Amino acid sequence: MDSIFTSTIRRFIYLVLVAFAACVLWRLFCHQEGYWLVWAVLLCSLVTQGDSFRQRLINIIITGLAAAFVVFGAGCIRDLPLLPGLYILIVTAVCVYISQQHAEYFLQAFIVNLFAVLASAMPASFADNAARLFFISAGMAVALVFQIIFYPYFIRDELRSYVIITLRSLERLNREIFSCFLDAEYSDNIYLYERRIHNAKNRYMQSINRLRDITGLVESRSSQGAVIIYQNILQTLDLLYDNMLDYSQLRRRVSDFTTLSLCSRELSEISQEIEKSIAGVAAHFANKKYYPGMDMLSRGIGRLESNYYNVLQVASREPLPFLFFMDSLQAFGKTMEVLFSIKWPSTEHYS
């Protein structure tokens, strides 16, 4: 079964269990403010930020306590003139500022702000207000328990998912690189195309950095064999990125871009085969039955080489960059073969 689909099913089961536990506890307490427990459990269970188990638990605790105290504060000033509106304004401003400065904490800020608004819209007595504080804290505790149970599975799912996300970022980078070779308007809009390549590079760096963080977490709970496999995957992905940057230099080494039109058919074929090979590796790591070989890419490079000796070597002002380009493509193909040869560790490798 597709690992991404399995990951989705597991997270769906997690949310169902969380919702069921929240509803059961609500019925057990039989309190008119018990619905705050359900809200707290469901919303705190969505908090998954944190590059370690400890950080994730701290994030949930801070979110739950902040939500509980802003709700309690909103109830304490409900009878004072103008203060409830000013209170909501301050809480909203603080939450917006946090989400602007630290986008990764947007969900936590949204939860705190949402609870403050709901508490202001539903005035209650001091006793009920204290009950809200208790139920939100209890909901946070329930979310913590489920995070403790499911955390190892979530990290493993994220590891495989980010390998695939990183491969897709490389696929996009390849597409942007070859657009510089194939689009006739590149020489007139260099900034636009270079900006796209820059954005694609940033996407790769973000995904590979996140993948390194997750790999570090999983390695502490994996066998030595699995650790070696994860390190090989990281090193090979970095090597693929280096290969791409190497063959992308053709756009800088060729001064006459009309020369590229002489081999546009071969370049287009190579670009398509590279995308197919990257998609094949992603399917390989997702346990899909899709294993395209590198023969078609090798044939495309061979046709470009034939074009070089028959046409480009004579027609191009600078034939040498095409030799460097083909050498980089061949190195890319060999690196892809290494990725195809790596088998994802089975679940029994996890401790």
mmCIF file of C-alpha atoms in Angstrom:
data_model
loop_
_atom_site.group_PDB
_atom_site.id
_atom_site.type_symbol
_atom_site.label_atom_id
_atom_site.label_comp_id
_atom_site.label_asym_id
_atom_site.label_seq_id
_atom_site.Cartn_x
_atom_site.Cartn_y
_atom_site.Cartn_z
ATOM 1 C CA MET A 1 0.000 0.000 0.000
ATOM 2 C CA ASP A 2 1.156 3.542 -0.741
ATOM 3 C CA SER A 3 2.994 4.820 2.341
ATOM 4 C CA ILE A 4 1.553 8.314 1.938
ATOM 5 C CA PHE A 5 -1.954 6.850 1.871
ATOM 6 C CA THR A 6 -1.113 4.740 4.925
ATOM 7 C CA SER A 7 0.154 7.845 6.693
ATOM 8 C CA THR A 8 -3.111 9.644 5.922
ATOM 9 C CA ILE A 9 -5.165 6.725 7.240
ATOM 10 C CA ARG A 10 -3.090 6.637 10.425
ATOM 11 C CA ARG A 11 -3.609 10.348 11.040
ATOM 12 C CA PHE A 12 -7.339 9.975 10.366
ATOM 13 C CA ILE A 13 -7.505 7.179 12.944
ATOM 14 C CA TYR A 14 -5.604 9.427 15.349
ATOM 15 C CA LEU A 15 -8.163 12.227 14.958
ATOM 16 C CA VAL A 16 -11.078 9.784 15.325
ATOM 17 C CA LEU A 17 -9.604 8.404 18.561
ATOM 18 C CA VAL A 18 -8.958 11.896 19.880
ATOM 19 C CA ALA A 19 -12.519 13.007 19.099
ATOM 20 C CA PHE A 20 -13.964 9.837 20.640
ATOM 21 C CA ALA A 21 -11.942 10.275 23.845
ATOM 22 C CA ALA A 22 -12.982 13.921 24.096
ATOM 23 C CA CYS A 23 -16.679 13.072 23.721
ATOM 24 C CA VAL A 24 -16.449 10.265 26.282
ATOM 25 C CA LEU A 25 -14.817 12.564 28.831
ATOM 26 C CA TRP A 26 -17.438 15.242 28.148
ATOM 27 C CA ARG A 27 -20.191 12.751 28.921
ATOM 28 C CA LEU A 28 -18.404 11.563 32.059
ATOM 29 C CA PHE A 29 -18.036 15.065 33.517
ATOM 30 C CA CYS A 30 -21.645 16.036 32.662
ATOM 31 C CA HIS A 31 -20.880 19.725 33.109
ATOM 32 C CA GLN A 32 -22.447 22.560 31.136
ATOM 33 C CA GLU A 33 -18.968 23.902 30.287
ATOM 34 C CA GLY A 34 -17.629 20.489 29.265
ATOM 35 C CA TYR A 35 -17.689 21.400 25.565
ATOM 36 C CA TRP A 36 -14.507 23.409 26.187
ATOM 37 C CA LEU A 37 -12.738 20.119 26.814
ATOM 38 C CA VAL A 38 -13.805 18.824 23.385
ATOM 39 C CA TRP A 39 -12.597 21.989 21.664
ATOM 40 C CA ALA A 40 -9.304 21.934 23.549
ATOM 41 C CA VAL A 41 -8.612 18.272 22.747
ATOM 42 C CA LEU A 42 -9.383 18.622 19.042
ATOM 43 C CA LEU A 43 -7.420 21.842 18.526
ATOM 44 C CA CYS A 44 -4.397 20.960 20.681
ATOM 45 C CA SER A 45 -4.123 17.598 18.939
ATOM 46 C CA LEU A 46 -3.459 19.478 15.680
ATOM 47 C CA VAL A 47 -0.317 21.095 17.094
ATOM 48 C CA THR A 48 2.538 19.095 15.572
ATOM 49 C CA GLN A 49 5.340 21.681 15.478
ATOM 50 C CA GLY A 50 8.643 20.835 17.111
ATOM 51 C CA ASP A 51 11.819 19.125 15.908
ATOM 52 C CA SER A 52 11.966 16.893 18.963
ATOM 53 C CA PHE A 53 9.541 15.096 21.226
ATOM 54 C CA ARG A 54 10.268 17.519 24.062
ATOM 55 C CA GLN A 55 9.684 20.594 21.876
ATOM 56 C CA ARG A 56 6.384 19.241 20.595
ATOM 57 C CA LEU A 57 5.093 18.608 24.110
ATOM 58 C CA ILE A 58 6.206 22.066 25.212
ATOM 59 C CA ASN A 59 4.367 23.619 22.255
ATOM 60 C CA ILE A 60 1.146 21.816 23.179
ATOM 61 C CA ILE A 61 1.469 22.747 26.873
ATOM 62 C CA ILE A 62 2.128 26.418 26.120
ATOM 63 C CA THR A 63 -0.764 26.532 23.641
ATOM 64 C CA GLY A 64 -3.188 24.864 26.056
ATOM 65 C CA LEU A 65 -2.230 26.967 29.066
ATOM 66 C CA ALA A 66 -2.264 30.202 27.051
ATOM 67 C CA ALA A 67 -5.736 29.360 25.735
ATOM 68 C CA ALA A 68 -6.965 28.479 29.231
ATOM 69 C CA PHE A 69 -5.730 31.698 30.807
ATOM 70 C CA VAL A 70 -6.990 34.020 28.043
ATOM 71 C CA VAL A 71 -10.408 32.363 28.433
ATOM 72 C CA PHE A 72 -10.251 32.816 32.191
ATOM 73 C CA GLY A 73 -9.127 36.435 31.773
ATOM 74 C CA ALA A 74 -11.968 37.164 29.362
ATOM 75 C CA GLY A 75 -14.453 35.849 31.919
ATOM 76 C CA CYS A 76 -12.990 37.886 34.790
ATOM 77 C CA ILE A 77 -13.487 41.244 33.042
ATOM 78 C CA ARG A 78 -16.855 40.516 31.449
ATOM 79 C CA ASP A 79 -18.736 43.069 33.621
ATOM 80 C CA LEU A 80 -16.221 45.914 33.287
ATOM 81 C CA PRO A 81 -17.092 48.596 30.690
ATOM 82 C CA LEU A 82 -14.944 48.749 27.528
ATOM 83 C CA LEU A 83 -12.390 46.309 28.927
ATOM 84 C CA PRO A 84 -13.682 43.168 27.106
ATOM 85 C CA GLY A 85 -13.296 44.848 23.712
ATOM 86 C CA LEU A 86 -9.854 46.204 24.615
ATOM 87 C CA TYR A 87 -8.869 42.768 25.933
ATOM 88 C CA ILE A 88 -9.807 41.051 22.672
ATOM 89 C CA LEU A 89 -7.973 43.751 20.713
ATOM 90 C CA ILE A 90 -4.776 43.193 22.711
ATOM 91 C CA VAL A 91 -4.969 39.397 22.483
ATOM 92 C CA THR A 92 -5.617 39.558 18.734
ATOM 93 C CA ALA A 93 -2.757 42.000 18.190
ATOM 94 C CA VAL A 94 -0.338 39.781 20.111
ATOM 95 C CA CYS A 95 -1.440 36.669 18.227
ATOM 96 C CA VAL A 96 -1.154 38.411 14.857
ATOM 97 C CA TYR A 97 2.313 39.675 15.754
ATOM 98 C CA ILE A 98 3.471 36.189 16.754
ATOM 99 C CA SER A 99 2.124 34.610 13.561
ATOM 100 C CA GLN A 100 3.741 37.356 11.470
ATOM 101 C CA GLN A 101 7.138 37.008 13.102
ATOM 102 C CA HIS A 102 7.022 33.205 13.387
ATOM 103 C CA ALA A 103 4.790 31.741 10.678
ATOM 104 C CA GLU A 104 5.290 28.201 12.014
ATOM 105 C CA TYR A 105 3.299 29.161 15.130
ATOM 106 C CA PHE A 106 0.279 30.468 13.239
ATOM 107 C CA LEU A 107 -1.941 27.565 14.359
ATOM 108 C CA GLN A 108 -1.078 28.062 18.042
ATOM 109 C CA ALA A 109 -1.756 31.800 17.820
ATOM 110 C CA PHE A 110 -5.033 31.134 16.016
ATOM 111 C CA ILE A 111 -6.165 28.686 18.726
ATOM 112 C CA VAL A 112 -5.446 31.155 21.532
ATOM 113 C CA ASN A 113 -7.186 33.998 19.695
ATOM 114 C CA LEU A 114 -10.193 31.820 18.841
ATOM 115 C CA PHE A 115 -10.656 30.772 22.469
ATOM 116 C CA ALA A 116 -10.440 34.377 23.647
ATOM 117 C CA VAL A 117 -13.122 35.486 21.180
ATOM 118 C CA LEU A 118 -15.433 32.579 22.089
ATOM 119 C CA ALA A 119 -15.043 33.236 25.807
ATOM 120 C CA SER A 120 -15.895 36.933 25.352
ATOM 121 C CA ALA A 121 -18.970 36.059 23.326
ATOM 122 C CA MET A 122 -20.236 33.611 25.975
ATOM 123 C CA PRO A 123 -20.176 35.274 29.418
ATOM 124 C CA ALA A 124 -20.249 33.002 32.452
ATOM 125 C CA SER A 125 -20.120 33.133 36.236
ATOM 126 C CA PHE A 126 -16.843 32.899 38.123
ATOM 127 C CA ALA A 127 -17.474 29.232 38.928
ATOM 128 C CA ASP A 128 -18.179 28.401 35.294
ATOM 129 C CA ASN A 129 -15.171 30.439 34.261
ATOM 130 C CA ALA A 130 -12.976 28.385 36.585
ATOM 131 C CA ALA A 131 -14.543 25.243 35.110
ATOM 132 C CA ARG A 132 -13.504 26.445 31.640
ATOM 133 C CA LEU A 133 -9.952 26.809 32.863
ATOM 134 C CA PHE A 134 -10.035 23.254 34.177
ATOM 135 C CA PHE A 135 -11.617 21.726 31.069
ATOM 136 C CA ILE A 136 -9.211 23.414 28.653
ATOM 137 C CA SER A 137 -6.264 22.219 30.749
ATOM 138 C CA ALA A 138 -7.746 18.715 30.828
ATOM 139 C CA GLY A 139 -8.220 18.787 27.062
ATOM 140 C CA MET A 140 -4.590 19.778 26.659
ATOM 141 C CA ALA A 141 -3.573 16.805 28.843
ATOM 142 C CA VAL A 142 -5.621 14.399 26.708
ATOM 143 C CA ALA A 143 -3.983 15.751 23.547
ATOM 144 C CA LEU A 144 -0.574 15.245 25.172
ATOM 145 C CA VAL A 145 -1.344 11.592 25.908
ATOM 146 C CA PHE A 146 -2.284 10.890 22.294
ATOM 147 C CA GLN A 147 0.763 12.748 21.013
ATOM 148 C CA ILE A 148 2.969 10.586 23.236
ATOM 149 C CA ILE A 149 1.361 7.436 21.809
ATOM 150 C CA PHE A 150 1.420 8.431 18.128
ATOM 151 C CA TYR A 151 4.585 10.546 17.991
ATOM 152 C CA PRO A 152 6.969 7.777 16.767
ATOM 153 C CA TYR A 153 4.590 6.889 13.919
ATOM 154 C CA PHE A 154 4.179 10.531 12.859
ATOM 155 C CA ILE A 155 7.945 11.056 12.707
ATOM 156 C CA ARG A 156 8.434 7.958 10.553
ATOM 157 C CA ASP A 157 5.662 9.069 8.213
ATOM 158 C CA GLU A 158 7.199 12.533 7.957
ATOM 159 C CA LEU A 159 10.579 11.045 7.072
ATOM 160 C CA ARG A 160 9.287 9.189 4.032
ATOM 161 C CA SER A 161 7.015 12.079 3.057
ATOM 162 C CA TYR A 162 9.845 14.613 3.126
ATOM 163 C CA VAL A 163 12.063 12.370 1.017
ATOM 164 C CA ILE A 164 9.322 12.463 -1.613
ATOM 165 C CA ILE A 165 8.775 16.213 -1.133
ATOM 166 C CA THR A 166 12.516 16.777 -1.608
ATOM 167 C CA LEU A 167 12.473 14.738 -4.816
ATOM 168 C CA ARG A 168 9.551 16.786 -6.110
ATOM 169 C CA SER A 169 11.454 19.981 -5.369
ATOM 170 C CA LEU A 170 14.321 18.600 -7.466
ATOM 171 C CA GLU A 171 11.854 17.801 -10.225
ATOM 172 C CA ARG A 172 10.654 21.395 -10.207
ATOM 173 C CA LEU A 173 14.230 22.697 -10.191
ATOM 174 C CA ASN A 174 15.021 20.565 -13.245
ATOM 175 C CA ARG A 175 11.954 21.955 -15.028
ATOM 176 C CA GLU A 176 13.035 25.533 -14.354
ATOM 177 C CA ILE A 177 16.600 24.825 -15.496
ATOM 178 C CA PHE A 178 15.545 23.327 -18.815
ATOM 179 C CA SER A 179 13.080 26.159 -19.417
ATOM 180 C CA CYS A 180 16.162 28.389 -19.714
ATOM 181 C CA PHE A 181 17.464 26.116 -22.497
ATOM 182 C CA LEU A 182 14.183 25.613 -24.340
ATOM 183 C CA ASP A 183 12.376 28.985 -24.092
ATOM 184 C CA ALA A 184 13.478 31.427 -26.754
ATOM 185 C CA GLU A 185 12.573 34.431 -24.574
ATOM 186 C CA TYR A 186 15.070 33.470 -21.847
ATOM 187 C CA SER A 187 17.742 35.876 -23.142
ATOM 188 C CA ASP A 188 15.226 38.742 -22.998
ATOM 189 C CA ASN A 189 13.837 37.858 -19.540
ATOM 190 C CA ILE A 190 16.842 36.508 -17.694
ATOM 191 C CA TYR A 191 15.778 37.937 -14.324
ATOM 192 C CA LEU A 192 12.375 36.207 -14.483
ATOM 193 C CA TYR A 193 13.859 32.788 -15.213
ATOM 194 C CA GLU A 194 16.673 33.197 -12.702
ATOM 195 C CA ARG A 195 14.116 34.161 -10.087
ATOM 196 C CA ARG A 196 12.216 30.937 -10.740
ATOM 197 C CA ILE A 197 15.400 28.905 -10.402
ATOM 198 C CA HIS A 198 16.210 30.739 -7.174
ATOM 199 C CA ASN A 199 12.770 29.932 -5.745
ATOM 200 C CA ALA A 200 13.143 26.283 -6.747
ATOM 201 C CA LYS A 201 16.518 26.138 -5.000
ATOM 202 C CA ASN A 202 15.004 27.623 -1.845
ATOM 203 C CA ARG A 203 12.251 25.007 -1.875
ATOM 204 C CA TYR A 204 14.843 22.268 -2.092
ATOM 205 C CA MET A 205 16.924 23.731 0.744
ATOM 206 C CA GLN A 206 13.864 24.036 2.983
ATOM 207 C CA SER A 207 12.782 20.456 2.336
ATOM 208 C CA ILE A 208 16.269 18.927 2.693
ATOM 209 C CA ASN A 209 16.896 20.844 5.938
ATOM 210 C CA ARG A 210 13.606 19.591 7.343
ATOM 211 C CA LEU A 211 14.504 16.093 6.153
ATOM 212 C CA ARG A 212 17.829 16.284 8.004
ATOM 213 C CA ASP A 213 16.047 17.307 11.202
ATOM 214 C CA ILE A 214 13.560 14.449 10.959
ATOM 215 C CA THR A 215 16.314 11.975 10.086
ATOM 216 C CA GLY A 216 18.184 12.976 13.228
ATOM 217 C CA LEU A 217 15.087 12.240 15.310
ATOM 218 C CA VAL A 218 14.388 8.869 13.704
ATOM 219 C CA GLU A 219 18.008 7.715 13.892
ATOM 220 C CA SER A 220 17.870 7.674 17.694
ATOM 221 C CA ARG A 221 15.156 4.977 17.496
ATOM 222 C CA SER A 222 16.442 3.016 14.493
ATOM 223 C CA SER A 223 18.897 0.196 13.945
ATOM 224 C CA GLN A 224 22.389 0.858 12.641
ATOM 225 C CA GLY A 225 21.434 -0.531 9.227
ATOM 226 C CA ALA A 226 18.494 1.846 8.911
ATOM 227 C CA VAL A 227 20.666 4.794 9.961
ATOM 228 C CA ILE A 228 23.143 3.987 7.187
ATOM 229 C CA ILE A 229 20.308 3.863 4.647
ATOM 230 C CA TYR A 230 18.940 7.249 5.752
ATOM 231 C CA GLN A 231 22.394 8.813 5.530
ATOM 232 C CA ASN A 232 22.876 7.348 2.049
ATOM 233 C CA ILE A 233 19.578 8.847 0.931
ATOM 234 C CA LEU A 234 20.539 12.287 2.254
ATOM 235 C CA GLN A 235 23.973 12.173 0.650
ATOM 236 C CA THR A 236 22.564 11.002 -2.686
ATOM 237 C CA LEU A 237 19.914 13.728 -2.717
ATOM 238 C CA ASP A 238 22.616 16.332 -2.111
ATOM 239 C CA LEU A 239 24.657 14.810 -4.924
ATOM 240 C CA LEU A 240 21.644 15.004 -7.252
ATOM 241 C CA TYR A 241 21.273 18.671 -6.378
ATOM 242 C CA ASP A 242 24.964 19.254 -7.149
ATOM 243 C CA ASN A 243 24.571 17.454 -10.496
ATOM 244 C CA MET A 244 21.649 19.709 -11.387
ATOM 245 C CA LEU A 245 23.537 22.863 -10.495
ATOM 246 C CA ASP A 246 26.411 21.582 -12.614
ATOM 247 C CA TYR A 247 24.399 20.967 -15.794
ATOM 248 C CA SER A 248 22.450 24.192 -15.227
ATOM 249 C CA GLN A 249 25.701 26.105 -15.872
ATOM 250 C CA LEU A 250 25.177 25.586 -19.599
ATOM 251 C CA ARG A 251 23.004 28.691 -19.608
ATOM 252 C CA ARG A 252 25.963 30.732 -18.354
ATOM 253 C CA ARG A 253 28.625 29.109 -20.497
ATOM 254 C CA VAL A 254 26.842 29.629 -23.808
ATOM 255 C CA SER A 255 26.804 33.212 -25.053
ATOM 256 C CA ASP A 256 24.742 32.578 -28.210
ATOM 257 C CA PHE A 257 21.412 31.111 -27.074
ATOM 258 C CA THR A 258 20.302 30.455 -30.647
ATOM 259 C CA THR A 259 22.744 27.552 -30.590
ATOM 260 C CA LEU A 260 20.460 25.758 -28.119
ATOM 261 C CA SER A 261 17.689 25.699 -30.726
ATOM 262 C CA LEU A 262 19.842 23.290 -32.755
ATOM 263 C CA CYS A 263 19.392 20.631 -30.067
ATOM 264 C CA SER A 264 16.017 21.655 -28.598
ATOM 265 C CA ARG A 265 14.449 18.287 -29.448
ATOM 266 C CA GLU A 266 17.159 16.376 -27.582
ATOM 267 C CA LEU A 267 17.037 18.799 -24.637
ATOM 268 C CA SER A 268 13.266 18.456 -24.366
ATOM 269 C CA GLU A 269 13.529 14.668 -24.408
ATOM 270 C CA ILE A 270 16.241 14.680 -21.728
ATOM 271 C CA SER A 271 14.199 17.009 -19.524
ATOM 272 C CA GLN A 272 11.164 14.723 -19.748
ATOM 273 C CA GLU A 273 13.223 11.625 -18.975
ATOM 274 C CA ILE A 274 14.816 13.298 -15.945
ATOM 275 C CA GLU A 275 11.364 14.170 -14.599
ATOM 276 C CA LYS A 276 10.188 10.605 -15.208
ATOM 277 C CA SER A 277 13.214 9.188 -13.396
ATOM 278 C CA ILE A 278 12.692 11.475 -10.391
ATOM 279 C CA ALA A 279 9.008 10.545 -10.288
ATOM 280 C CA GLY A 280 10.081 6.900 -10.487
ATOM 281 C CA VAL A 281 12.392 7.251 -7.488
ATOM 282 C CA ALA A 282 9.589 8.957 -5.521
ATOM 283 C CA ALA A 283 7.295 6.051 -6.417
ATOM 284 C CA HIS A 284 10.053 3.629 -5.447
ATOM 285 C CA PHE A 285 10.298 5.118 -1.950
ATOM 286 C CA ALA A 286 6.491 5.232 -1.692
ATOM 287 C CA ASN A 287 6.367 1.456 -2.343
ATOM 288 C CA LYS A 288 4.567 1.847 -5.658
ATOM 289 C CA LYS A 289 5.109 -0.659 -8.443
ATOM 290 C CA TYR A 290 6.752 1.781 -10.797
ATOM 291 C CA TYR A 291 10.423 1.256 -11.617
ATOM 292 C CA PRO A 292 11.450 2.982 -14.868
ATOM 293 C CA GLY A 293 15.016 2.315 -15.882
ATOM 294 C CA MET A 294 17.579 4.882 -16.882
ATOM 295 C CA ASP A 295 17.868 3.506 -20.437
ATOM 296 C CA MET A 296 15.705 6.207 -22.005
ATOM 297 C CA LEU A 297 17.706 8.978 -20.337
ATOM 298 C CA SER A 298 20.937 7.361 -21.555
ATOM 299 C CA ARG A 299 19.517 7.187 -25.060
ATOM 300 C CA GLY A 300 18.522 10.850 -24.916
ATOM 301 C CA ILE A 301 22.034 11.800 -23.830
ATOM 302 C CA GLY A 302 23.399 9.613 -26.631
ATOM 303 C CA ARG A 303 21.287 11.441 -29.210
ATOM 304 C CA LEU A 304 22.508 14.785 -27.856
ATOM 305 C CA GLU A 305 26.073 13.518 -28.120
ATOM 306 C CA SER A 306 25.461 12.477 -31.731
ATOM 307 C CA ASN A 307 24.011 15.929 -32.451
ATOM 308 C CA TYR A 308 27.076 17.479 -30.880
ATOM 309 C CA TYR A 309 29.553 15.666 -33.119
ATOM 310 C CA ASN A 310 27.463 16.203 -36.261
ATOM 311 C CA VAL A 311 26.143 19.758 -35.745
ATOM 312 C CA LEU A 312 27.013 21.579 -32.524
ATOM 313 C CA GLN A 313 30.740 21.046 -32.744
ATOM 314 C CA VAL A 314 30.756 22.953 -36.024
ATOM 315 C CA ALA A 315 27.894 25.427 -35.596
ATOM 316 C CA SER A 316 28.488 26.495 -31.996
ATOM 317 C CA ARG A 317 30.928 29.234 -31.093
ATOM 318 C CA GLU A 318 31.604 27.455 -27.779
ATOM 319 C CA PRO A 319 31.281 23.690 -28.236
ATOM 320 C CA LEU A 320 33.140 22.809 -25.029
ATOM 321 C CA PRO A 321 30.266 23.704 -22.635
ATOM 322 C CA PHE A 322 28.132 21.030 -24.287
ATOM 323 C CA LEU A 323 30.725 18.416 -23.385
ATOM 324 C CA PHE A 324 30.597 19.558 -19.749
ATOM 325 C CA PHE A 325 26.806 19.497 -19.946
ATOM 326 C CA MET A 326 26.681 15.905 -21.206
ATOM 327 C CA ASP A 327 29.207 14.809 -18.615
ATOM 328 C CA SER A 328 27.034 16.303 -15.848
ATOM 329 C CA LEU A 329 23.953 14.551 -17.255
ATOM 330 C CA GLN A 330 25.741 11.210 -17.227
ATOM 331 C CA ALA A 331 26.819 11.807 -13.623
ATOM 332 C CA PHE A 332 23.182 12.620 -12.802
ATOM 333 C CA GLY A 333 22.050 9.324 -14.359
ATOM 334 C CA LYS A 334 24.553 7.341 -12.286
ATOM 335 C CA THR A 335 23.370 9.082 -9.121
ATOM 336 C CA MET A 336 19.769 8.218 -9.972
ATOM 337 C CA GLU A 337 20.760 4.560 -10.341
ATOM 338 C CA VAL A 338 22.190 4.702 -6.825
ATOM 339 C CA LEU A 339 18.873 6.058 -5.505
ATOM 340 C CA PHE A 340 16.941 3.300 -7.311
ATOM 341 C CA SER A 341 19.181 0.711 -5.656
ATOM 342 C CA ILE A 342 18.397 1.939 -2.110
ATOM 343 C CA LYS A 343 15.644 0.003 -0.369
ATOM 344 C CA TRP A 344 13.594 1.702 2.325
ATOM 345 C CA PRO A 345 14.040 0.084 5.763
ATOM 346 C CA SER A 346 11.201 -2.175 6.814
ATOM 347 C CA THR A 347 9.270 -1.461 10.003
ATOM 348 C CA GLU A 348 11.141 -4.090 11.976
ATOM 349 C CA HIS A 349 14.254 -1.897 11.796
ATOM 350 C CA TYR A 350 12.589 0.496 14.206
ATOM 351 C CA SER A 351 13.106 -0.080 17.887
#
